[in-house]
XYZ file of C-alpha atoms in Angstrom:
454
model
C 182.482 12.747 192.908
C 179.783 15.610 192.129
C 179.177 16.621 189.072
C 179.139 19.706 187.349
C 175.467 20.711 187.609
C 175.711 19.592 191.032
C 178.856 21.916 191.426
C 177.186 24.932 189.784
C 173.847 24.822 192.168
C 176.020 24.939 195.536
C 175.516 27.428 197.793
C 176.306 28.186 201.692
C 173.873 27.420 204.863
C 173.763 27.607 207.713
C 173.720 24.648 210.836
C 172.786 25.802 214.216
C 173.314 23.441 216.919
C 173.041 23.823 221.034
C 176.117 24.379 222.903
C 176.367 22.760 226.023
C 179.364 25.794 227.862
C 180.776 25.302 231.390
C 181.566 27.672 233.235
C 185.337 28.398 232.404
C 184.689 28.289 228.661
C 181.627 30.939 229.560
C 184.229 33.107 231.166
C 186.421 32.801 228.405
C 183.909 33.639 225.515
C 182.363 36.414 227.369
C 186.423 37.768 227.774
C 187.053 37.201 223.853
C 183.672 39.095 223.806
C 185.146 42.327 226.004
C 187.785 42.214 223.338
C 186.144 42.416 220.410
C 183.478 44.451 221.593
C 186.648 47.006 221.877
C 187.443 46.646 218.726
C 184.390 47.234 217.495
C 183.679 50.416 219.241
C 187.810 51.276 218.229
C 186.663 51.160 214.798
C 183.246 53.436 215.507
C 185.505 56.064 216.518
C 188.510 56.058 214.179
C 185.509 55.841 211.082
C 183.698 58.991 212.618
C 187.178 60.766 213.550
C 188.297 60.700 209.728
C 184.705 61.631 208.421
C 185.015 64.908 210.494
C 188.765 65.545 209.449
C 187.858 64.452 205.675
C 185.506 67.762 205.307
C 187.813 69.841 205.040
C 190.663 68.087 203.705
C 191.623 68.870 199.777
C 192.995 64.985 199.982
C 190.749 62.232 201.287
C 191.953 59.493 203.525
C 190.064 56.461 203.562
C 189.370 54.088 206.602
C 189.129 50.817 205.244
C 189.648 47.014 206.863
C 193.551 47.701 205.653
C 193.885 50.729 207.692
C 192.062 48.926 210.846
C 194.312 45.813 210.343
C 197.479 47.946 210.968
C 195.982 49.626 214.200
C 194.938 46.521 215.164
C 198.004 44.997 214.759
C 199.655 47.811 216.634
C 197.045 47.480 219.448
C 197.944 43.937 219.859
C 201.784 44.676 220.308
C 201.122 47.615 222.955
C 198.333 45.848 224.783
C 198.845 42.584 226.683
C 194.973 42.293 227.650
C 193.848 42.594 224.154
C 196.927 40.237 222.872
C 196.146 37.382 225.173
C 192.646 37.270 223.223
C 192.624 35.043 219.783
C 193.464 37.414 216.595
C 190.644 35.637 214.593
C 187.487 37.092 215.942
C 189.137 40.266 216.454
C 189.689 40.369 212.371
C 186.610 39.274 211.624
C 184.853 41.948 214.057
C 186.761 44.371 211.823
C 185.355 42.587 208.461
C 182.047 42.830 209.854
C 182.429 46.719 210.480
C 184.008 46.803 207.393
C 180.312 45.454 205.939
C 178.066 46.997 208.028
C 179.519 50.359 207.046
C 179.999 49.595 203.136
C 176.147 49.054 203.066
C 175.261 52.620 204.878
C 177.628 54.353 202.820
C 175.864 52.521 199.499
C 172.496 53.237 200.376
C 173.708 56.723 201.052
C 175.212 56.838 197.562
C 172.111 55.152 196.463
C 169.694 58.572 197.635
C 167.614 55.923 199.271
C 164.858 57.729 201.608
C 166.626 57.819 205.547
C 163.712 55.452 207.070
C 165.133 53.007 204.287
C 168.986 53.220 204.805
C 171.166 51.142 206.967
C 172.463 53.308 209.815
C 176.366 53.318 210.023
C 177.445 51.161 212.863
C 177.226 52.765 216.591
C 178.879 51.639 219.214
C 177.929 48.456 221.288
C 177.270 48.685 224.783
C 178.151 45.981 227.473
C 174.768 45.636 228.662
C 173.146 45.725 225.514
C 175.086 43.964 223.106
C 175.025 39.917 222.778
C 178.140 38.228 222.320
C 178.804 37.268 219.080
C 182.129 35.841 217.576
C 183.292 34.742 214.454
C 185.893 32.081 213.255
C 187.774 31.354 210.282
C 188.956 27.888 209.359
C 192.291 28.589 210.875
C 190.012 29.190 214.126
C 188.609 26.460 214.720
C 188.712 22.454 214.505
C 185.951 19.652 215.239
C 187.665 17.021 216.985
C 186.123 13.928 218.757
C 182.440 15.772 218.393
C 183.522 18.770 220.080
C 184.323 22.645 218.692
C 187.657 23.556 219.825
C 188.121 27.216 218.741
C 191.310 29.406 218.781
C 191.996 30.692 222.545
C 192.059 26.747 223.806
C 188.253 26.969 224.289
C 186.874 23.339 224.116
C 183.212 23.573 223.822
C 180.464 20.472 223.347
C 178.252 20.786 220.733
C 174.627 18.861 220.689
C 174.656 17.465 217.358
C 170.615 17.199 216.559
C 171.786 16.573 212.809
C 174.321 15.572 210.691
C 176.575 17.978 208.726
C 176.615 17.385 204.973
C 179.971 18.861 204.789
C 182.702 20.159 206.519
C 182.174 23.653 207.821
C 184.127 27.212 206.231
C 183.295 29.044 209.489
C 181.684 29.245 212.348
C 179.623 31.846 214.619
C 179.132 31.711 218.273
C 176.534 33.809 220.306
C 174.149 34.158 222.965
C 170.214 34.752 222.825
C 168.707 36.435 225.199
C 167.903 33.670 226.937
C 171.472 33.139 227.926
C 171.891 30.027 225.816
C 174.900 29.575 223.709
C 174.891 28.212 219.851
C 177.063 27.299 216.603
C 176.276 28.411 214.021
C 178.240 26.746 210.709
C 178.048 27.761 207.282
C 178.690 24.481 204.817
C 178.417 24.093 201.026
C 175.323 22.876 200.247
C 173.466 22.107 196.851
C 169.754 21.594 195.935
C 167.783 18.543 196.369
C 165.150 18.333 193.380
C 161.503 17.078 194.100
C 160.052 14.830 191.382
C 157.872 17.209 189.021
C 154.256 17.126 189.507
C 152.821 19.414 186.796
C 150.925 21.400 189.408
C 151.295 25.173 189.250
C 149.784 27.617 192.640
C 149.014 31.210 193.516
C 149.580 32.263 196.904
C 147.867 35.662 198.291
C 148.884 36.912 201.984
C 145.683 38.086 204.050
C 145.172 38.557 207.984
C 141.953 36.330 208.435
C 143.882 33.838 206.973
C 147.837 33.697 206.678
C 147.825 32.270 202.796
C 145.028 31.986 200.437
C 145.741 29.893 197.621
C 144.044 28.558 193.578
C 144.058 24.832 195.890
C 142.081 25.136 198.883
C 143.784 21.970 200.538
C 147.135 24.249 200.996
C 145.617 27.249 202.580
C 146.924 28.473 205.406
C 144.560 29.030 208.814
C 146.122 32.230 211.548
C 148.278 29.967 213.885
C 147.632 33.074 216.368
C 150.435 31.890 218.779
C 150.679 35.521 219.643
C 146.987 35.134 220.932
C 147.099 32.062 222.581
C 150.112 32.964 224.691
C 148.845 37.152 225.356
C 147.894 35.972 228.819
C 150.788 34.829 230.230
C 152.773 37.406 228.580
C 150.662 40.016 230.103
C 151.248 38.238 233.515
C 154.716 38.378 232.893
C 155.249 42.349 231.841
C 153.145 43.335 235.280
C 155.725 41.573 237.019
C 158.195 43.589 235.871
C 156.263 46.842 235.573
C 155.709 46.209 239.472
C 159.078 45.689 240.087
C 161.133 47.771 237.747
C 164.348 49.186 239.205
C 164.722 53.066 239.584
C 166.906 54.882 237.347
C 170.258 54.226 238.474
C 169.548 51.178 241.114
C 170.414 47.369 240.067
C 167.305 45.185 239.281
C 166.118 42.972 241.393
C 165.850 38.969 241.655
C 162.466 39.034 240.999
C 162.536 41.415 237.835
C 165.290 39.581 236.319
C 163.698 36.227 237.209
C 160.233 37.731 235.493
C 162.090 39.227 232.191
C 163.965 35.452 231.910
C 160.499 34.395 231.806
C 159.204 36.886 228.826
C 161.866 36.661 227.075
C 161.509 32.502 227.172
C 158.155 32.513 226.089
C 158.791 35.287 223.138
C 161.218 32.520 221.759
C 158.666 30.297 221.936
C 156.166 31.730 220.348
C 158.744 32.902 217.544
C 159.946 28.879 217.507
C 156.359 27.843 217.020
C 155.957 30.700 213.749
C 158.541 29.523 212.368
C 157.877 25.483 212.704
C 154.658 25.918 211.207
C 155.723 27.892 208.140
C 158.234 25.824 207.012
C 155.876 22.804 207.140
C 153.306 24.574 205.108
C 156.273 25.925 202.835
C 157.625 22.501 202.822
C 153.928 20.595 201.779
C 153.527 23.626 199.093
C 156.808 23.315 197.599
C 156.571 19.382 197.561
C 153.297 19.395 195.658
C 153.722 22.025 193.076
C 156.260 22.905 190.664
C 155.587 26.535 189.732
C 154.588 28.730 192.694
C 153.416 32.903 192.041
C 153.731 34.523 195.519
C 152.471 37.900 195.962
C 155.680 40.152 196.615
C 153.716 41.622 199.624
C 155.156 43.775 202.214
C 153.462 43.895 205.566
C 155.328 47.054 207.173
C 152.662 49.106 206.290
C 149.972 47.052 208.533
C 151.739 48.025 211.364
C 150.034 51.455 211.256
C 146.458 50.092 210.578
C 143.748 48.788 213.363
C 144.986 45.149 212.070
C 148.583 45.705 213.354
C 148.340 43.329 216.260
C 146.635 40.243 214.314
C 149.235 41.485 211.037
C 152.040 40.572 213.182
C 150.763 37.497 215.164
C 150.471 35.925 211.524
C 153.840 36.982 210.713
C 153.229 36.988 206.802
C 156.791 38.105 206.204
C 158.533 35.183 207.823
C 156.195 32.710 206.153
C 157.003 34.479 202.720
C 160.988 33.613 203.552
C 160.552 30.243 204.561
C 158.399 29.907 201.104
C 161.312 31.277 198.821
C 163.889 29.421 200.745
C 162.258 25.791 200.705
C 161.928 26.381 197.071
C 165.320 27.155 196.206
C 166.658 24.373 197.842
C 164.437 22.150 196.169
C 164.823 23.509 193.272
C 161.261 24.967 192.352
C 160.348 27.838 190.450
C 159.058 30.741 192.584
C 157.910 34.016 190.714
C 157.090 36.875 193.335
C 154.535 39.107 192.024
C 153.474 43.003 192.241
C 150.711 43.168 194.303
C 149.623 46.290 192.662
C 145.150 46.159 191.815
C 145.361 42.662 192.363
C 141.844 42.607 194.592
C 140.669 45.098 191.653
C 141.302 42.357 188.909
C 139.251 39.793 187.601
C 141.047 36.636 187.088
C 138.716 35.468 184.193
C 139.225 38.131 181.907
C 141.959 40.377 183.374
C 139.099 43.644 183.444
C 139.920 45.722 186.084
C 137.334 47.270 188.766
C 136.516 50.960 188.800
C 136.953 51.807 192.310
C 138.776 49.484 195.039
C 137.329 47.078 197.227
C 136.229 47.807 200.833
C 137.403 45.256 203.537
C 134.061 44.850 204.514
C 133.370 43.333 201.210
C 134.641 39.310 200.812
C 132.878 38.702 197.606
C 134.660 40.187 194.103
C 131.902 40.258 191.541
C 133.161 41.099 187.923
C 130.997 43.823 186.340
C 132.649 42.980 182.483
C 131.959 39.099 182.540
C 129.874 38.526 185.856
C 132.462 35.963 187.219
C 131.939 35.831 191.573
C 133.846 34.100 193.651
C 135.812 34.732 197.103
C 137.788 38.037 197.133
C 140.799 36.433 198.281
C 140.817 33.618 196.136
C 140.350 35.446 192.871
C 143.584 37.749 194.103
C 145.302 34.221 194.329
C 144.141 33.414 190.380
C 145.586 36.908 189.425
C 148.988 35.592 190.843
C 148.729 33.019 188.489
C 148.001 34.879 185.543
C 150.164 37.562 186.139
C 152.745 34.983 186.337
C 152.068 33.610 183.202
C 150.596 30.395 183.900
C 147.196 29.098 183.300
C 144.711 28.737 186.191
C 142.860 26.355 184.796
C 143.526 23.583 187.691
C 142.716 26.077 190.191
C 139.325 25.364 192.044
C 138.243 23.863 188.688
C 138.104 27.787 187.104
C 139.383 28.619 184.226
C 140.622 32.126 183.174
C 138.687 32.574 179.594
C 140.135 35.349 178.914
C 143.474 36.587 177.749
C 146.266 36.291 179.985
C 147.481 40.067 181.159
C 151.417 39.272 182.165
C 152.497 41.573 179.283
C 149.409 44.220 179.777
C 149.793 44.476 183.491
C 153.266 43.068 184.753
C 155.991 43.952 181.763
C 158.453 41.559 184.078
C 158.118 38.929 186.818
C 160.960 38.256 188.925
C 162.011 34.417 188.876
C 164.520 33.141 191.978
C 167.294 31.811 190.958
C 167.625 28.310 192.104
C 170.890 28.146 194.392
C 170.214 27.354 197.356
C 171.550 30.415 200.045
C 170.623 31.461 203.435
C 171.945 33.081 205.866
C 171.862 34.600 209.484
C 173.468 37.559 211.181
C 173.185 38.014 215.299
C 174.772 41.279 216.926
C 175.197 40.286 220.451
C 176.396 41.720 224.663
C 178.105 41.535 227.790
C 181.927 42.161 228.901
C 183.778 42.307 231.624
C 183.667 45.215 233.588
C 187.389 45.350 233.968
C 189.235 46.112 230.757
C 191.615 48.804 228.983
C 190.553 52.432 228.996
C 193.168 52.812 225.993
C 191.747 53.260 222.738
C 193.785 52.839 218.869
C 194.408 55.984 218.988
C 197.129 55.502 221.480
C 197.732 51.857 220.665
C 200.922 52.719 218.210
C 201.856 54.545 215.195
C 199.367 53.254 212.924
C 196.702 55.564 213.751
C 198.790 57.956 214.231
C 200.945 58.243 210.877
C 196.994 57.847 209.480
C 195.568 60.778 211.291
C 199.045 63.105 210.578
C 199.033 62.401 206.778
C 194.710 63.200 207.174
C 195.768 66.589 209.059
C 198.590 67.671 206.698
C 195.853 67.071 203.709
C-alpha cells in the first residue's frame, strides 16, 4: 500500500514497446485507420462549415465533441462500413480534434503572434498521414502477453521492460519506417536519488553541447548528424535521380532508397536521444540542485551555425534534462538567458558592450576575474539561481549574489513526474464511403437548420 506522499507525486508516462503485426491484423489497423481518418476530416469540415455560417448569425452555435458525438453516432447507424469499425478510436479521434482545435482557438484568444499559434486542424491525407489510434480501457485488454484491442485485433507485443502498472490507455501507430508500436500511459511516481549536496550550472553552446561549473559533466558535440552526412547524401541522390514525375507512381528503386533515408534519420535521432539521457541521467544522479539556461535554439536556425545548432540538438538534450529530474525528484531552476555572457560571475558587474564569438575568454573590467567565456555563463546560472558557486571549478563568487537585481523570479519544476508523446499518423484504403456527416442523419442536420434560422 502507497502512501500518501507517494500518492501525491504520481503522474502518467508513457511505455513504448515493438509490435510484432501480421499481416491480417495490418489490414485491419490500416482499415480502423480509413475510418477514423474520416472522421477526422468529417470533423474539419463540419468545424469550418459553422465558422462561416457563425459570421453572420445574431445566435452562435457551437461545434463541440457533444455535437460531433451525435453525428457520429448518426453516421454509425446510416453507414455499415464505418459501423463495422470499433467506436473507441473513432471517439477518441473526435477528443483529439476536440484538443487540437481548443488550443488554436486559445492561442487565438491569447493575441499570440501567427508564427507562434497552433494552426486549427486540416485535413489528413491518405498518403501523408500515419496511422494513429487510440484506446480507452474499455478498448483494450492484455491477455497472455498479448494486446487484444476492440475490433478482435490480437496483436504481440515485444515486452523489452516491465510495466510498473497497469495501463489507462493505449496508442498505436506507424513510423515512417513502417514499424508498428504501443504506446501505454501508466501511473507512475518519482524515484528519489540519495542527496549529495552538490549544486550545477548548465550553459548550452554549439562547440560544445553543455558547459557546466564541473568540468567532469560537460558535454562534447556527439555530431551524429556529421558522421552519418555521407551516406545520407548517397541516399537523397538516389532519389533525386530517380524521382517520379508529377503524376506517375514511384518506382522500386526510389521507394527502396527513401526506406533507406528515412532508416538512417531514425537512427541518428535514436543515437541523440541515447546519449542525452545518459548525460541527463549522470547529471541528475550527482547533483541535487541543477540551474539550466532556459535557452531556445530556434533562432540558430537562421545563423551560419544552423547546421552544427541542429546536429547538437540542444533542445532535446534540455527535455531529457528536465524530465530525468522530475522523476527523480531533483530541483531544476531554468534560467533567463538574458546578458548572461555579459556578466561576471564574481561580482555580478555587467560588460559594456557584448561579446564577439570570436572572443572565448570573458575578462571582467570591475574586478579583473578571467576565465573561459562559457564557463563563467555557467557560474551566472548559478548565481542567478540563487545558489553559491563556490564548489564550482574551485571559484568562488565574492561578490553579492544578483538573483533579486537581475532575475526578480526563477522558475522551479515542479517535481511530478509527467511526460508525454503525441504522433499524427497515414495510409487508408483506397476504397471507402464518399458520404460525409453531413448526410449521415439528422444530427448535422437539425445543427446546421437551428445555425441557419439564427
Amino acid at each position: 500500500m502507497t502512501t500518501p506522499e507517494v500518492e501525491r507525486e504520481a503522474g502518467h508516462a508513457r511505455y513504448a514497446y515493438r509490435l510484432r503485426v501480421s499481416s491480417t491484423a495490418r489490414a485491419c489497423l490500416e482499415a480502423e485507420w480509413a475510418r477514423c481518418r474520416w472522421v477526422w476530416n468529417e470533423c474539419v469540415a463540419v468545424s469550418r462549415k459553422v465558422h462561416a455560417l457563425n459570421r453572420d448569425a445574431v445566435e452562435k452555435v457551437t461545434c463541440g465533441p457533444a455535437q460531433l458525438d451525435k453525428m457520429l453516432t448518426g453516421a454509425r447507424a446510416t453507414m455499415t462500413w464505418l459501423r463495422d469499425g470499433a467506436s473507441v478510436p473513432q471517439q477518441q479521434t473526435i477528443r483529439d480534434f476536440a484538443k487540437s482545435r481548443n488550443k488554436a482557438i486559445k492561442d487565438i484568444k491569447a493575441g499570440l503572434p501567427v508564427r507562434q499559434r497552433a494552426g486549427m486542424p486540416r485535413s489528413r491525407r491518405k498518403r501523408e498521414a500515419l496511422p494513429s489510434l487510440n484506446y480507452t480501457r474499455r478498448g483494450f485488454r492484455l491477455r497472455d502477453g498479448r494486446l487484444h484491442v476492440a475490433g478482435g485485433i490480437a496483436l504481440t507485443v515485444v515486452w523489452s521492460r516491465d510495466l510498473p502498472h497497469d495501463p489507462t490507455s493505449v496508442r498505436l501507430y506507424r513510423d515512417s519506417l513502417g514499424h508498428w508500436y504501443a504506446s501505454f500511459v501508466v501511473e507512475t511516481c518519482s524515484e528519489p536519488l540519495p542527496a549529495t549536496g552538490a549544486v550545477l550550472g548548465v550553459d548550452w553552446g554549439v562547440q560544445e553541447t553543455a558547459i557546466t561549473t564541473s568540468d567532469a559533466h560537460d558535454l562534447p558535440h556527439p555530431q551524429h548528424g556529421k558522421t552519418a552526412a555521407q551516406r545520407l547524401a548517397r541516399y537523397q541522390r538516389m532519389m533525386a535521380r530517380r524521382k517520379p514525375a508529377r503524376g506517375q507512381a514511384a518506382s522500386r528503386g526510389y521507394r527502396q532508397a527513401q526506406q533507406q533515408a528515412a532508416k538512417l534519420h531514425k537512427k541518428v535521432a535514436r543515437r541523440r536521444q541515447d546519449t542525452a539521457r545518459k548525460w541527463a541521467k549522470r547529471v541528475v544522479t550527482d547533483h541535487d540542485v541543477i540551474a539550466v539556461e532556459n535557452f531556445r535554439p530556434k533562432f540558430l536556425a537562421k545563423t551560419t551555425l544552423a547546421r552544427k545548432a541542429a546536429d547538437a540538438a540542444i533542445g532535446a538534450t534540455k527535455q531529457a534534462l528536465i524530465e530525468m529530474g522530475r522523476k527523480h525528484d531533483r530541483d531544476i531552476r531554468l534560467v533567463n538567458p538574458a546578458h548572461t555572457t555579459m556578466d561576471c560571475a564574481q561580482c555580478g558587474a555587467r560588460a559594456k558592450h557584448a561579446l564577439p564569438l570570436s572572443e572565448r575568454t570573458y575578462t571582467c573590467t570591475a574586478c579583473g576575474a578571467v576565465s573561459p567565456r562559457d564557463k563563467n555563463s555557467a557560474r551566472v546560472m548559478l548565481v542567478r539561481a540563487g545558489l553559491d558557486p563556490a564548489g564550482a571549478d574551485r571559484v568562488r563568487a565574492g561578490g553579492p549574489l544578483v538573483p533579486s537585481r537581475r532575475e526578480p523570479g526563477i522558475p522551479v519544476l515542479q517535481t511530478s513526474f509527467r511526460t508525454g508523446r503525441m504522433s499524427s499518423q497515414k495510409s487508408v484504403p483506397s476504397s471507402g464511403p464518399s458520404s460525409s456527416f453531413s448526410s449521415s442523419g439528422p444530427a448535422l442536420r437539425t445543427l446546421l437548420t437551428a445555425v441557419d434560422t439564427g
